[in-house]
Amino acid sequence: MIPIYLDNAATTKMNKNAIDAMLPYLDTVYGNPSSLHSAGQIANEALTNARERMAVLLGCEAREIIFTSGGSEADNQAIISAARLGAKKGKKHIVSTAIEHHAVLHTLKKLEKEGFEVTLLDVHENGLITPEQVADAIRTDTCLVTVMYANNEIGTIQPISKIGAICRERGVLFHTDAVQAVGHIKINVNEQNIDMLSLSAHKFHGPKGIGVLYAKKGILLSTLIEGGAQERGKRAGTENIPAIMGMAAALESACADMDQNTAKLTALRDRLIAGLSEIPHAILNGDASQRLPGNVNFCFEGIEGESLLLLLDDKGICASSGSACTSGSLDPSHVLLAIGRVHDIAHGSLRLSLSEENTVEEIDYTIDAVKEVVEYLRGISPIWRDLVNGKKEFIIK
Ligand SMILES: *Cc1c(COP(=O)(O)O)cnc(C)c1O
C-alpha cells in the first residue's frame, strides 16, 4: 500500500525542480565560495544568485538574507539578537504569544532566566490574537515583538501586517516565525513592516537543514558561530550550497504555483473538514477562514490521539497529533491548551496537513478511515462508555 502522506506541516516531499537544482552542486560544482580560484568563484556566483532570488521572493534586498540551518536556528538568532540589542538600551521586555513553536518559546525561556521579562499573549478560542492585544502589551522597555505568521498545529494565520504596522509606529523590532507560511501565503516583508522573518526550506518542498533569517539592514545580529566571515560575519562556516540552491528553486516553484495550489488545497481541506465534522463529539481546532490552505486539526472526545495515529498508520495514513516535537511526549499540546481545550480533549487530537499532491480519492479514503478508527477506539474505551451512559458529561457537544 502506498502511504497517504498527510503530515506536510512536519516536513514535505522535495520538489523535482529543487532536486534538479541541487544535483550539479553535489557533483561537479563543489568549490568553496570563499576560495579565490575559479572553482570557488563559480560556487560564489551561485551563492550570490540564490541570495538575490530569495530576496526577490520575499521583497527585500539580497544583503538582508542570512542563510541558516533551518527555522529553529533563524528563530534563535532573531530573538537573541533583538534581546542583546535591547539590553544595551536597557530594554528587556519581549512580547510574544502562547502558541509559538518551541524554537521561539524555549529561546524566550532562556532569556527569562537571564533577566528578560516576557509577555505571552493569550489567543482567542479560534487561535487568533488581535493587533490591539499587541498594542496594549508594548511598553517603553519592549525591545521585541515576535508573533508567528501561521501556526504549525492549528493553521491559524495571524494579522501580521497590522501587527507590523503597530510595531513600526511604536519603534519596536518585529520578528515573525513564518516557517509554515512561506511558500504557502503571499508575503512581502517590506510592505508588511516585518523587521525579521524565519523560514525553512523543508516546509515548502525544499531540502532539510536549510533556512533563512531575513533581517532588515541596520539590525546588528549577534554572532551565532565564531569563525569565518560568512553571513555578515555572524554565522561562520562554509555555506551549504547544494541546499541553498535547492531552497531557492523550491521557493520559486512554490510562489509560481501558489494561486493554483491554494485553490486545490483549500478544496481538499474543506472536503476533509466537512467529512470529519460528521463524526459526533468532534470539534475543529483553529479558525475556519483565517487558516492555512492545507491544515486540518480536530479533537475527538473519548479518544487517545496516539492510538488514533497508530491505527491510521496501519491503514496507510501518515498523520500527526500535533507538532512533531510534542508527539512522543505525554504532555498535551500547549497550542490546544491555549485555545481552551481541557487535557482530556487535547489528548484526542489529530492533525492532517495536506499538500497539493494529495488527491480527492485520498481525502475520501481518509475520512472513512478516521470515522472507522474513532468508532472502534470509542467502542473499547471505558471513558466513552461512561459518557454514553451519562455517568460523565460530554465536553464536546
Ligand atoms: C518546522 C517549524 C520550525 C522549525 O524549523 P526547522 O527547519 O525544522 O528547524 C519552526 N517554526 C515553525 C512554525 C515550524 O513549523
XYZ file of C-alpha atoms and ligand atoms in Angstrom:
412
model
C 0.000 0.000 0.000
C 1.349 3.450 -0.925
C 1.149 5.609 2.176
C -1.119 8.616 2.087
C 1.110 11.380 3.387
C -0.864 13.911 5.429
C 1.921 15.308 7.601
C 3.191 18.171 5.475
C 3.407 20.524 8.454
C 6.159 18.257 9.812
C 8.018 18.102 6.532
C 7.361 17.861 2.809
C 8.500 15.762 -0.107
C 11.107 17.513 -2.233
C 10.032 19.222 -5.406
C 11.582 17.883 -8.651
C 12.890 21.353 -9.613
C 14.592 21.612 -6.229
C 16.306 18.239 -6.626
C 17.469 19.135 -10.139
C 18.804 22.476 -8.908
C 20.880 20.729 -6.258
C 22.436 17.969 -8.353
C 25.266 19.929 -10.040
C 26.362 21.273 -6.647
C 26.541 17.775 -5.202
C 28.596 16.639 -8.147
C 30.725 18.847 -10.415
C 30.363 22.302 -8.846
C 31.904 21.675 -5.463
C 34.121 24.718 -4.898
C 34.147 26.687 -1.661
C 32.623 30.145 -2.264
C 35.386 31.704 -0.138
C 38.160 30.360 -2.425
C 39.707 32.810 -4.879
C 40.252 30.319 -7.706
C 37.757 29.755 -10.490
C 36.083 26.727 -8.884
C 35.427 28.811 -5.777
C 34.209 31.767 -7.787
C 31.687 29.639 -9.674
C 30.284 28.485 -6.335
C 30.294 32.071 -5.080
C 28.319 33.242 -8.111
C 25.732 30.534 -7.447
C 25.500 31.648 -3.820
C 25.038 35.306 -4.807
C 22.446 34.313 -7.358
C 20.463 32.237 -4.843
C 20.579 35.058 -2.289
C 19.224 37.516 -4.855
C 16.435 35.176 -5.887
C 15.400 34.590 -2.258
C 15.374 38.378 -1.727
C 13.115 38.952 -4.751
C 10.671 36.319 -3.464
C 10.488 37.925 -0.007
C 10.515 41.551 -1.183
C 13.819 42.576 0.408
C 17.466 43.149 -0.510
C 19.994 40.347 -1.006
C 22.155 41.613 1.859
C 19.184 41.159 4.194
C 19.147 37.384 3.620
C 21.091 35.274 6.153
C 21.330 31.565 5.378
C 20.765 29.353 8.425
C 20.444 25.637 9.153
C 16.652 25.984 9.212
C 13.727 27.538 11.019
C 14.873 26.800 14.568
C 18.225 28.497 14.070
C 16.622 31.509 12.398
C 14.192 31.890 15.335
C 17.003 31.607 17.882
C 19.211 34.083 16.022
C 16.443 36.666 15.549
C 15.264 36.625 19.152
C 18.700 36.533 20.758
C 19.899 39.376 18.521
C 16.913 41.585 19.325
C 17.315 40.832 23.035
C 21.022 41.743 23.041
C 20.302 44.982 21.155
C 17.507 45.818 23.564
C 19.558 45.085 26.661
C 22.172 47.628 25.521
C 19.460 50.294 25.736
C 18.036 48.950 28.988
C 15.021 47.441 27.197
C 14.427 43.917 28.450
C 10.774 43.208 27.721
C 9.557 40.925 24.913
C 6.007 40.344 23.633
C 5.022 37.016 22.060
C 2.130 34.543 22.068
C 1.289 31.363 23.954
C 1.096 29.295 20.754
C 4.583 29.850 19.289
C 6.792 26.987 18.131
C 9.183 25.663 20.776
C 12.115 27.183 18.870
C 10.655 30.536 19.959
C 9.212 29.598 23.367
C 12.368 27.868 24.601
C 14.552 30.771 23.446
C 12.281 33.139 25.384
C 12.533 30.875 28.463
C 16.311 31.072 28.243
C 16.135 34.875 28.097
C 13.801 34.958 31.114
C 16.483 33.169 33.111
C 18.840 35.960 32.052
C 16.507 38.618 33.449
C 14.287 39.439 30.476
C 10.564 39.787 31.025
C 8.294 38.025 28.537
C 4.591 38.714 27.965
C 2.903 35.773 26.226
C -0.379 36.941 24.750
C -3.356 34.632 25.178
C -5.046 33.620 21.970
C -8.802 33.502 21.490
C -10.613 30.182 21.089
C -10.091 30.401 17.320
C -6.318 30.649 17.877
C -6.004 34.293 16.846
C -4.627 37.325 18.618
C -5.734 40.851 17.779
C -3.439 43.736 16.831
C -4.945 45.617 19.809
C -3.575 42.974 22.188
C -0.101 43.651 20.806
C -0.549 47.424 21.015
C -1.662 47.138 24.658
C 1.249 44.872 25.595
C 4.016 47.098 24.194
C 5.813 49.090 26.928
C 8.559 51.695 26.855
C 11.065 48.933 27.634
C 9.829 46.495 24.963
C 12.653 45.518 22.615
C 10.895 42.862 20.511
C 7.526 41.590 19.399
C 7.673 38.055 17.981
C 4.445 36.546 16.627
C 4.263 33.513 14.356
C 2.751 34.038 10.909
C 0.811 30.769 10.817
C 0.527 28.111 13.489
C 2.031 24.706 12.775
C -0.647 22.778 14.674
C -3.963 24.514 14.090
C -3.079 26.525 10.977
C -4.323 29.917 12.179
C -2.950 32.904 10.259
C -2.280 35.953 12.442
C -2.917 39.565 11.308
C 0.786 40.083 10.606
C 0.602 43.272 8.504
C -1.403 45.061 11.189
C 0.931 43.894 13.943
C 3.890 45.004 11.813
C 2.370 48.464 11.391
C 1.870 48.826 15.146
C 5.450 47.774 15.910
C 6.841 50.153 13.288
C 4.807 53.039 14.738
C 5.964 52.249 18.278
C 9.602 51.757 17.244
C 9.768 48.130 18.394
C 11.503 45.382 16.381
C 9.071 42.862 14.893
C 10.015 39.250 14.167
C 7.742 36.594 12.720
C 8.293 32.833 12.568
C 6.913 32.357 9.057
C 8.068 28.761 8.661
C 4.534 27.481 7.981
C 3.588 30.459 5.832
C 6.440 30.977 3.356
C 5.696 29.282 0.052
C 2.025 28.890 1.031
C 0.870 32.501 1.561
C 1.899 35.700 -0.258
C 4.480 37.563 1.814
C 6.333 40.829 1.291
C 8.461 41.800 4.264
C 8.720 45.486 3.314
C 5.042 46.041 2.629
C 4.144 44.170 5.837
C 6.588 46.063 8.076
C 8.399 42.888 9.081
C 11.889 43.509 10.515
C 12.918 39.871 10.868
C 11.432 36.676 9.452
C 12.322 32.982 9.782
C 11.731 30.408 7.073
C 12.691 26.791 6.474
C 13.040 25.105 3.073
C 11.742 21.666 4.040
C 8.288 23.100 4.774
C 7.846 24.142 1.119
C 9.222 21.103 -0.716
C 12.869 22.120 -0.391
C 15.701 20.259 1.347
C 16.017 19.805 5.120
C 18.639 21.597 7.178
C 18.493 24.928 5.353
C 16.571 28.121 6.013
C 16.775 31.883 6.045
C 16.669 34.629 8.581
C 15.605 37.828 6.868
C 16.962 40.693 8.960
C 16.316 44.255 7.837
C 19.501 46.181 7.064
C 20.819 48.036 10.090
C 19.852 45.311 12.570
C 23.057 44.159 14.206
C 22.872 40.402 14.611
C 24.596 38.509 17.412
C 27.431 36.192 16.473
C 25.991 32.711 16.456
C 29.068 30.791 15.325
C 32.597 32.173 15.581
C 34.973 31.687 12.666
C 34.968 32.943 9.096
C 33.225 35.935 7.578
C 30.206 34.124 6.118
C 26.692 35.578 6.643
C 27.640 39.113 7.763
C 30.370 37.512 9.896
C 27.684 36.316 12.330
C 27.439 32.703 11.291
C 30.765 31.214 10.298
C 31.090 28.027 8.280
C 31.252 27.052 4.621
C 27.861 27.596 3.055
C 25.649 24.603 2.238
C 25.499 25.469 -1.470
C 23.511 22.410 -2.679
C 20.791 23.004 -0.073
C 20.758 26.755 -0.742
C 20.276 26.148 -4.486
C 17.523 23.632 -3.726
C 15.782 26.076 -1.394
C 15.783 28.905 -3.964
C 14.353 26.616 -6.644
C 11.728 25.220 -4.258
C 10.545 28.678 -3.223
C 10.398 29.854 -6.839
C 8.207 26.868 -7.712
C 6.013 27.358 -4.645
C 5.484 31.048 -5.395
C 4.880 30.490 -9.118
C 2.233 27.836 -8.403
C 0.797 29.438 -5.281
C -2.618 30.528 -6.595
C -3.239 27.175 -8.232
C -2.001 25.220 -5.181
C -4.071 27.316 -2.785
C -7.241 26.693 -4.775
C -6.619 22.949 -4.925
C -5.565 22.649 -1.270
C -8.448 24.716 0.048
C -10.933 22.493 -1.767
C -9.308 19.311 -0.396
C -9.078 20.812 3.101
C -12.718 21.854 3.176
C -13.812 18.446 1.881
C -11.832 16.781 4.684
C -13.200 19.182 7.314
C -16.773 18.585 6.132
C -16.283 14.811 6.222
C -14.727 14.703 9.688
C -17.328 17.138 11.064
C -19.883 14.336 10.625
C -18.214 12.443 13.490
C -20.208 13.064 16.689
C -18.499 14.863 19.590
C -15.715 16.220 17.376
C -14.503 19.800 17.114
C -12.387 21.642 14.563
C -9.408 23.409 16.139
C -8.370 26.784 14.747
C -10.209 29.408 12.766
C -12.434 28.280 9.909
C -11.321 31.006 7.487
C -8.031 32.521 8.750
C -6.413 29.182 8.172
C -3.555 27.659 6.165
C -4.925 26.107 2.972
C -3.572 22.664 3.890
C -4.313 22.455 7.624
C -6.971 20.300 9.297
C -6.959 19.750 13.077
C -9.683 18.069 15.108
C -10.247 16.900 18.671
C -12.401 13.801 19.183
C -13.869 13.249 22.628
C -13.162 9.904 24.322
C -10.137 9.171 22.118
C -6.423 8.900 22.788
C -4.557 10.621 19.968
C -1.583 8.274 19.930
C -3.780 5.190 19.403
C -5.606 7.001 16.643
C -2.299 7.724 14.890
C -1.073 4.152 15.117
C -4.303 2.695 13.756
C -4.353 5.236 10.923
C -0.765 4.300 10.147
C -1.927 0.669 9.833
C -4.369 1.908 7.223
C -1.555 3.632 5.335
C -2.228 7.174 6.549
C 0.652 9.296 7.883
C -0.847 11.815 10.302
C 0.162 13.654 13.465
C -1.388 14.500 16.806
C 0.162 17.951 16.879
C 3.691 19.134 16.321
C 6.436 16.587 15.671
C 8.232 17.895 18.743
C 5.413 17.148 21.179
C 4.349 13.791 19.806
C 6.110 11.089 21.747
C 5.720 13.064 24.972
C 2.671 12.642 27.178
C 2.064 16.356 27.675
C -0.844 17.610 25.622
C -0.121 20.293 23.044
C 0.459 23.769 24.502
C -1.385 25.162 21.486
C -4.558 23.148 22.144
C -4.437 24.056 25.844
C -4.024 27.731 24.875
C -7.211 27.674 22.768
C -9.078 26.311 25.773
C -9.169 22.577 25.176
C -9.002 20.743 28.522
C -6.360 17.994 28.951
C -8.644 15.040 28.109
C -9.881 16.693 24.924
C -6.436 17.963 23.886
C -5.146 14.378 24.108
C -7.655 13.311 21.456
C -6.264 15.496 18.690
C -5.485 14.745 15.077
C -3.599 16.997 12.656
C -3.816 16.262 8.943
C -1.670 18.606 6.851
C -2.120 18.331 3.108
C -0.011 19.023 0.059
C -1.096 19.766 -3.485
C -0.061 16.221 -4.413
C -2.915 14.735 -2.380
C -5.998 13.615 -4.296
C -9.743 13.646 -3.700
C -9.617 9.818 -3.512
C -7.052 10.010 -0.710
C -9.179 12.520 1.186
C -12.296 10.360 0.878
C -10.383 7.249 1.968
C -9.036 9.223 4.950
C -12.496 10.422 6.002
C -13.746 6.820 6.025
C -10.646 5.568 7.836
C -10.833 8.209 10.585
C -14.551 7.560 11.101
C -13.913 3.829 11.391
C -10.942 4.143 13.762
C -12.659 6.706 16.011
C -15.697 4.439 16.279
C -13.510 1.421 17.063
C -11.496 3.227 19.743
C -14.613 4.633 21.363
C -16.068 1.144 21.382
C -13.261 -0.167 23.580
C -12.911 2.954 25.760
C -14.235 2.896 29.366
C -14.374 6.703 29.316
C -16.617 6.613 26.263
C -18.908 4.093 27.996
C -19.262 6.469 30.936
C -20.069 9.329 28.583
C -22.675 7.355 26.711
C -24.215 6.041 29.948
C -24.434 9.562 31.291
C -22.001 8.910 34.173
C -19.795 11.644 32.731
C -20.836 14.688 30.783
C -19.720 15.298 27.245
C -17.436 18.293 26.884
C -17.742 18.471 23.106
C -21.474 18.623 22.456
C 9.117 23.367 11.452
C 8.982 24.640 12.186
C 10.095 25.249 12.796
C 11.444 24.589 12.815
O 12.042 24.579 11.542
P 13.291 23.593 11.309
O 13.782 23.974 9.945
O 12.766 22.210 11.356
O 14.286 23.898 12.370
C 9.908 26.457 13.415
N 8.708 27.056 13.453
C 7.616 26.517 12.875
C 6.323 27.242 12.939
C 7.716 25.291 12.226
O 6.630 24.752 11.672
